[in-house]
């Protein structure tokens, strides 16, 4: 096994997996590379490929100093393959093989299942880049533009991470899957991305912040579960990806915080106390809080669909086989096999939502979704603390998990944001009070006027508290000269 503390930064593909000695995989990746660059240039950030951007690049896998900052044109970004260091003597932490040595090669009996897990995870990474590719032209600041591009290049690196595993461990069908990852397109009629939320549009910056807050957080949960995998290369890959994912959460959480801050400042300056005076607040050029709540309702509900059916044999099999654990499996105190335990699942029964205990193995999607809801709720506290201290009588809350769902137990019913079941007529009559209406979206779009002077911010969002890598407030994060 190559020494993972040694990063080869000289070749075409920076890595700590000993690619120099692994000619077969190196050749496969080098063959894949031009297609990736073509994809990046045609489907990556539109219009800013030739401008130097102040980006961080992963250069190590230690807990300190794993990244460096500097100006780079995005197509020249060093997308590398970095795995967290191997843990000496690691064993499979859960499932039927619990306690056996972690697999360093693909276990033959689970090959198809493992490949499927890699492909589904891999597909989300380029999808979000595609969804966000038009946002550069309406950026509220150079700081935000840089953060967008940072998220984009790292999602690109996450694609590399999955492609490495496919090409290293799956031979020809792995190479075919790697090619298909560049072939599917977000929102495309014939060749869409695999999961629904990744085929939605991200038309404006409020959607981008909501997406990074809610949907990248699903990514964090999935990576957290895959980081527990008994297939050690996947575990190590995901552990390193999680260090990057934290920044994506930060972009969403701090982005919405800044939107709220600007709104309450403008309301205060105009002497408006009532957050529901929507027209007056919008006239100030800021986003009213009820619209923020509707956007949160939308992005939360779309993201919940990514967890799949509450009761799932696939999830049970992935766990039982030792491939995909629970979120922070290693922090859970139980037998890690779940063959005789139960878990409460919210179900829809005869027009009512009820709690039902089901065998825990089959309820793992539900459990991951529950963990996600807790994590998302934690994230909301910063927004709500700010609202509280600013004296505005409003709190952002998560809607009920049954609200606006397309997948799982609640796909056939309508509910309000409290989870009360609605008739079709009641839903049609009230949905625009709970989800963004066309007029809401048009208002948001109308605010999206680009601001590209260093240190300047669009009127609907407050400046950040700190610069990236401690840079001063007027730092030119993206140089508008190629
Ligand atoms: Fe990612
Ligand atoms: Fe992400």
XYZ file of C-alpha atoms and ligand atoms in Angstrom:
484
model
C 0.000 0.000 0.000
C 1.459 3.422 -0.942
C 2.316 5.799 1.871
C -0.666 8.156 1.896
C 1.252 10.946 3.609
C 3.264 11.408 0.416
C 1.438 13.594 -2.067
C 2.655 13.382 -5.635
C 1.969 16.867 -6.883
C 4.110 16.825 -10.005
C 2.220 14.616 -12.422
C -0.930 15.405 -14.363
C -3.070 14.149 -11.479
C -1.945 15.075 -7.947
C -2.497 12.077 -5.717
C -1.550 10.153 -2.625
C -2.488 6.765 -4.015
C 0.802 5.980 -5.749
C -0.490 6.514 -9.293
C 3.067 6.614 -10.585
C 3.472 2.930 -9.750
C -0.009 2.000 -10.887
C 0.336 2.300 -14.650
C -2.992 0.709 -15.550
C -5.062 3.088 -13.442
C -2.915 6.059 -14.318
C -3.471 5.381 -17.975
C -7.225 4.974 -17.476
C -7.408 8.286 -15.631
C -5.234 10.073 -18.161
C -7.508 8.758 -20.887
C -10.549 10.028 -19.004
C -8.959 13.422 -18.277
C -9.522 15.179 -21.670
C -13.223 14.264 -21.576
C -13.436 15.698 -18.096
C -11.809 18.973 -19.192
C -14.183 19.137 -22.163
C -17.089 18.580 -19.801
C -15.777 21.249 -17.411
C -15.360 23.775 -20.194
C -18.765 23.155 -21.710
C -20.820 22.402 -18.567
C -18.814 24.120 -15.800
C -19.079 27.788 -14.753
C -20.154 29.780 -17.773
C -18.208 32.844 -18.822
C -15.422 32.885 -16.223
C -13.117 30.074 -17.259
C -10.274 32.407 -18.205
C -10.242 34.557 -15.082
C -7.875 33.896 -12.182
C -9.865 32.860 -9.098
C -8.575 32.781 -5.517
C -9.117 29.079 -4.864
C -8.037 26.597 -2.297
C -6.517 23.394 -3.579
C -6.163 20.259 -1.519
C -2.507 19.408 -1.160
C -2.415 17.147 1.855
C -4.542 14.887 3.968
C -3.327 15.800 7.450
C -5.593 17.586 9.875
C -3.527 20.772 9.640
C -2.599 22.588 6.480
C -4.344 20.318 4.002
C -5.032 23.095 1.503
C -3.272 26.027 -0.086
C -4.780 29.226 -1.490
C -3.797 30.987 -4.675
C -5.013 32.373 -7.985
C -5.777 29.809 -10.627
C -7.871 29.694 -13.783
C -10.475 27.019 -13.242
C -9.573 24.727 -16.159
C -6.032 24.667 -14.709
C -7.239 23.633 -11.241
C -5.346 20.606 -9.928
C -8.077 18.069 -9.414
C -6.372 15.405 -7.382
C -7.100 12.031 -5.873
C -6.672 12.144 -2.152
C -7.629 9.520 0.373
C -7.553 9.972 4.128
C -4.716 7.944 5.720
C -5.372 4.263 6.261
C -6.224 3.231 9.808
C -3.958 0.401 10.927
C -5.891 -2.830 11.481
C -9.286 -1.332 10.588
C -12.160 -3.805 10.668
C -15.613 -3.770 9.100
C -17.625 -1.778 11.618
C -21.149 -3.135 11.024
C -23.345 -5.676 9.292
C -22.946 -9.399 8.757
C -19.147 -9.120 8.391
C -18.648 -6.947 11.438
C -15.221 -7.435 12.975
C -13.600 -8.958 9.876
C -10.646 -7.046 8.379
C -11.814 -4.147 6.196
C -11.739 -5.008 2.475
C -8.890 -3.591 0.447
C -10.323 -5.149 -2.710
C -13.906 -5.342 -3.897
C -15.737 -8.254 -2.247
C -16.922 -10.256 -5.271
C -20.394 -11.049 -3.942
C -21.151 -7.334 -3.450
C -19.518 -5.990 -6.578
C -22.686 -4.796 -8.321
C -24.082 -3.155 -5.204
C -20.839 -1.327 -4.501
C -20.546 -0.095 -8.064
C -24.086 1.229 -7.892
C -23.319 3.141 -4.668
C -20.258 4.742 -6.270
C -22.134 5.701 -9.410
C -25.050 7.274 -7.539
C -22.713 9.294 -5.323
C -20.520 10.188 -8.308
C -23.462 11.371 -10.387
C -24.479 14.051 -7.885
C -21.073 15.763 -8.022
C -21.002 16.997 -11.652
C -24.777 17.477 -11.522
C -24.555 20.348 -9.049
C -21.838 22.012 -11.139
C -24.179 21.869 -14.119
C -27.073 23.227 -12.092
C -25.032 26.208 -10.917
C -23.217 27.052 -14.129
C -25.115 30.226 -14.959
C -24.773 31.893 -11.573
C -21.452 33.650 -12.178
C -23.091 36.303 -14.353
C -25.385 37.479 -11.537
C -22.998 37.285 -8.612
C -23.726 39.607 -5.669
C -19.960 40.098 -5.124
C -16.534 38.790 -6.075
C -16.376 37.082 -2.687
C -19.528 35.111 -3.446
C -18.400 34.363 -6.966
C -15.212 32.886 -5.586
C -17.154 30.744 -3.114
C -19.387 29.470 -5.905
C -16.390 28.490 -8.004
C -14.706 26.902 -4.982
C -17.729 24.704 -4.422
C -17.807 23.898 -8.149
C -14.150 22.834 -8.450
C -14.474 20.715 -5.318
C -17.574 18.972 -6.677
C -15.408 18.328 -9.719
C -12.780 16.802 -7.445
C -15.449 14.644 -5.810
C -16.290 13.310 -9.242
C -12.592 12.448 -9.666
C -12.701 10.674 -6.315
C -15.519 8.364 -7.412
C -14.053 7.883 -10.881
C -10.764 6.789 -9.341
C -12.541 4.100 -7.336
C -14.479 2.940 -10.399
C -11.387 2.765 -12.580
C -9.094 1.274 -9.996
C -11.437 -1.423 -8.712
C -13.962 -2.182 -11.467
C -11.996 -2.649 -14.670
C -13.906 -2.219 -17.889
C -17.373 -1.646 -16.507
C -15.847 0.896 -14.118
C -14.424 2.777 -17.098
C -17.796 2.706 -18.810
C -19.489 4.083 -15.728
C -16.838 6.804 -15.517
C -17.593 7.808 -19.100
C -21.340 7.834 -18.413
C -20.791 10.205 -15.492
C -19.613 12.745 -18.059
C -22.458 11.936 -20.416
C -25.537 12.515 -18.266
C -26.719 16.114 -17.885
C -28.698 17.800 -15.146
C -32.255 18.390 -16.294
C -31.722 16.746 -19.695
C -34.823 15.113 -21.098
C -33.149 11.973 -22.431
C -30.034 11.631 -20.277
C -30.847 13.269 -16.937
C -28.830 12.926 -13.750
C -29.903 9.998 -11.573
C -31.620 11.796 -8.686
C -34.518 14.242 -8.854
C -33.162 17.176 -6.847
C -30.106 17.199 -9.109
C -32.250 17.810 -12.150
C -33.862 20.942 -10.703
C -32.630 24.336 -11.778
C -30.577 26.633 -9.557
C -31.699 29.866 -11.206
C -30.619 32.462 -8.655
C -28.303 33.000 -5.713
C -30.917 32.494 -3.057
C -31.508 29.052 -4.566
C -27.752 28.455 -4.546
C -27.448 29.262 -0.852
C -30.478 27.108 -0.052
C -29.048 24.308 -2.192
C -25.676 24.367 -0.443
C -27.395 24.526 2.939
C -29.969 21.781 2.342
C -28.788 19.613 -0.552
C -25.042 19.629 0.090
C -26.035 18.608 3.608
C -27.591 15.471 2.147
C -24.171 14.960 0.560
C -22.592 15.272 3.974
C -24.943 12.626 5.407
C -24.368 10.222 2.507
C -20.602 10.679 2.737
C -20.825 10.246 6.493
C -22.546 6.887 5.945
C -20.153 5.798 3.179
C -17.143 6.869 5.251
C -18.064 3.950 7.540
C -17.847 1.455 4.685
C -16.111 -1.854 5.135
C -14.630 -1.270 1.667
C -11.657 0.659 2.944
C -10.773 2.707 -0.176
C -14.331 4.106 -0.189
C -14.169 4.901 3.501
C -10.878 6.744 3.103
C -12.101 8.629 0.035
C -15.260 9.835 1.766
C -13.447 10.817 4.935
C -11.350 13.229 2.930
C -14.300 14.529 0.906
C -16.028 15.463 4.161
C -13.296 17.982 4.948
C -14.208 19.842 1.752
C -17.946 19.436 2.237
C -17.807 21.506 5.429
C -17.053 24.587 3.332
C -20.132 23.961 1.182
C -22.323 23.964 4.320
C -20.609 27.160 5.390
C -21.378 28.864 2.069
C -25.081 28.055 2.425
C -25.444 28.787 6.107
C -23.482 32.036 6.067
C -25.063 33.082 2.764
C -28.586 32.909 4.188
C -27.396 34.525 7.425
C -26.145 37.486 5.390
C -29.429 37.711 3.483
C -31.358 37.786 6.765
C -28.985 40.351 8.218
C -29.456 42.690 5.279
C -33.245 42.283 5.381
C -33.589 43.064 9.071
C -31.203 46.027 8.766
C -33.269 47.468 5.918
C -36.530 46.846 7.790
C -35.164 48.602 10.846
C -33.891 51.569 8.846
C -37.316 51.935 7.231
C -39.166 51.552 10.537
C -40.924 48.321 9.494
C -41.592 45.892 12.362
C -44.021 43.507 10.709
C -42.163 40.913 8.592
C -45.394 40.314 6.651
C -45.430 43.789 5.123
C -44.032 42.104 2.071
C -44.556 44.791 -0.548
C -42.969 47.516 1.583
C -40.027 45.288 2.437
C -39.488 44.258 -1.181
C -39.543 47.900 -2.193
C -36.374 48.250 -0.097
C -34.635 45.844 -2.457
C -34.261 43.069 0.095
C -35.784 39.601 0.399
C -38.705 39.388 2.812
C -38.561 36.678 5.476
C -41.769 34.844 4.435
C -40.220 34.296 1.002
C -37.080 32.933 2.645
C -39.279 30.535 4.578
C -40.955 29.372 1.362
C -37.575 28.789 -0.262
C -36.489 26.768 2.775
C -39.712 24.715 2.521
C -38.989 23.962 -1.123
C -35.332 23.016 -0.811
C -35.851 20.987 2.358
C -38.649 18.934 0.816
C -36.782 18.348 -2.463
C -33.752 17.213 -0.504
C -35.713 14.771 1.669
C -36.622 12.903 -1.518
C -32.917 12.110 -1.949
C -33.099 9.764 1.034
C -35.333 7.416 -0.953
C -38.079 5.197 0.389
C -38.338 5.123 4.156
C -38.473 1.353 4.089
C -35.898 -0.085 1.752
C -34.418 -3.496 1.075
C -31.557 -1.898 -0.853
C -30.556 0.093 2.204
C -30.833 -3.031 4.361
C -28.628 -4.962 1.939
C -26.034 -2.198 1.735
C -25.802 -2.182 5.523
C -25.881 -5.917 6.032
C -23.139 -6.419 3.482
C -20.928 -3.865 5.235
C -20.841 -1.363 2.360
C -22.823 1.584 3.731
C -23.223 2.289 7.428
C -25.326 4.718 9.369
C -24.293 8.321 9.817
C -21.478 8.241 12.379
C -21.891 4.512 12.851
C -18.770 4.473 15.021
C -20.413 6.809 17.550
C -23.549 4.682 17.923
C -23.800 2.379 20.907
C -25.544 -0.817 19.787
C -24.725 -4.179 18.210
C -24.157 -2.632 14.723
C -25.950 -5.575 13.147
C -29.549 -4.606 13.791
C -30.952 -8.068 13.204
C -33.453 -7.882 16.062
C -34.042 -4.168 16.692
C -36.850 -1.877 15.589
C -37.037 1.709 14.463
C -40.034 4.082 14.336
C -41.017 5.108 10.827
C -43.578 7.749 9.868
C -46.097 6.172 7.533
C -49.195 7.115 5.683
C -52.139 4.880 6.545
C -55.705 5.468 5.414
C -55.356 9.200 5.204
C -53.454 9.594 8.466
C -49.782 9.918 9.312
C -48.791 7.414 11.947
C -45.644 6.141 13.613
C -44.906 2.469 13.132
C -42.058 0.374 14.488
C -40.406 -1.635 11.719
C -37.304 -3.841 11.701
C -34.428 -1.394 11.959
C -32.464 -2.920 9.087
C -35.195 -1.990 6.647
C -35.574 1.535 8.066
C -32.057 2.813 7.446
C -33.084 5.440 4.905
C -35.539 6.775 7.458
C -32.849 6.834 10.089
C -30.420 8.736 7.843
C -33.184 11.181 7.010
C -33.910 11.648 10.719
C -30.227 12.368 11.327
C -30.331 14.844 8.468
C -33.318 16.679 9.928
C -31.504 17.051 13.255
C -28.425 18.376 11.490
C -30.421 20.813 9.341
C -32.279 22.057 12.410
C -28.955 22.758 14.103
C -27.973 24.799 11.099
C -31.108 26.931 11.393
C -30.267 28.071 14.891
C -27.778 30.663 13.667
C -30.373 32.261 11.419
C -32.920 32.277 14.200
C -30.508 33.645 16.777
C -29.822 36.558 14.458
C -33.555 37.132 13.974
C -34.095 37.045 17.700
C -31.336 39.498 18.574
C -32.485 41.848 15.828
C -35.912 42.030 17.473
C -37.878 40.912 14.398
C -40.709 38.602 15.326
C -39.984 35.764 12.892
C -38.293 32.360 13.014
C -37.363 30.107 10.108
C -38.594 26.554 10.694
C -38.424 23.277 8.803
C -41.699 22.054 7.326
C -43.103 18.648 8.264
C -41.322 15.768 6.499
C -44.565 14.834 4.702
C -44.787 18.248 3.047
C -44.349 18.454 -0.750
C -42.882 15.003 -1.248
C -42.470 13.036 -4.473
C -40.765 9.929 -3.131
C -41.599 7.625 -0.261
C -44.560 7.285 2.082
C -46.050 10.685 1.404
C -45.768 10.908 -2.357
C -49.479 10.394 -2.890
C -50.785 12.917 -0.385
C -50.688 16.657 0.124
C -50.069 18.218 3.495
C -49.501 21.697 4.831
C -46.164 22.590 6.391
C -47.426 21.268 9.750
C -48.180 17.844 8.282
C -51.969 18.220 8.231
C -53.348 16.319 5.267
C -54.974 18.506 2.614
C -57.429 17.704 -0.155
C -56.270 18.439 -3.685
C -58.434 21.534 -3.728
C -57.059 22.799 -0.426
C -53.528 22.151 -1.639
C -54.072 24.052 -4.876
C -55.663 26.910 -2.974
C -52.881 27.265 -0.416
C -49.644 25.985 -1.947
C -48.445 29.450 -2.905
C -48.511 30.431 0.744
C -46.049 27.600 1.431
C -43.893 27.340 -1.697
C -42.432 30.147 -3.831
C -44.936 31.441 -6.359
C -44.033 32.641 -9.834
C -44.244 36.196 -8.531
C -41.878 35.349 -5.642
C -39.375 33.845 -8.058
C -39.641 36.799 -10.396
C -38.976 39.155 -7.524
C -35.884 37.200 -6.492
C -34.624 37.130 -10.082
C -35.159 40.898 -10.338
C -32.635 41.400 -7.518
C -29.936 39.379 -9.240
C -27.907 42.242 -10.678
C -24.192 41.502 -10.791
C -21.757 43.340 -8.545
C -18.125 42.866 -9.509
C -16.204 45.677 -7.833
C -13.894 44.449 -5.061
C -15.421 44.986 -1.626
C -18.887 45.802 -3.026
C -22.041 43.767 -2.345
C -25.499 43.642 -3.892
C -28.110 45.463 -1.837
C -29.933 42.274 -0.788
C -26.994 40.648 1.019
C -24.675 41.822 3.799
C -20.884 41.514 3.433
C -19.302 38.516 5.185
C -17.739 38.956 8.573
C -14.370 37.589 7.510
C -12.573 37.234 4.225
C -11.449 33.925 2.776
C -8.011 32.995 4.140
C -8.116 36.239 6.189
C -8.095 38.456 3.121
C -9.145 42.101 3.590
C -12.635 43.370 2.707
C -11.682 44.863 -0.644
C -9.744 41.823 -1.840
C -10.246 41.009 -5.515
C -11.238 37.339 -5.220
C -11.798 36.959 -8.933
C -9.605 38.997 -11.263
C -11.668 40.310 -14.099
C -8.772 40.152 -16.516
C -7.651 36.986 -18.151
Fe -19.512 16.758 -3.324
Fe -20.800 19.620 -1.764
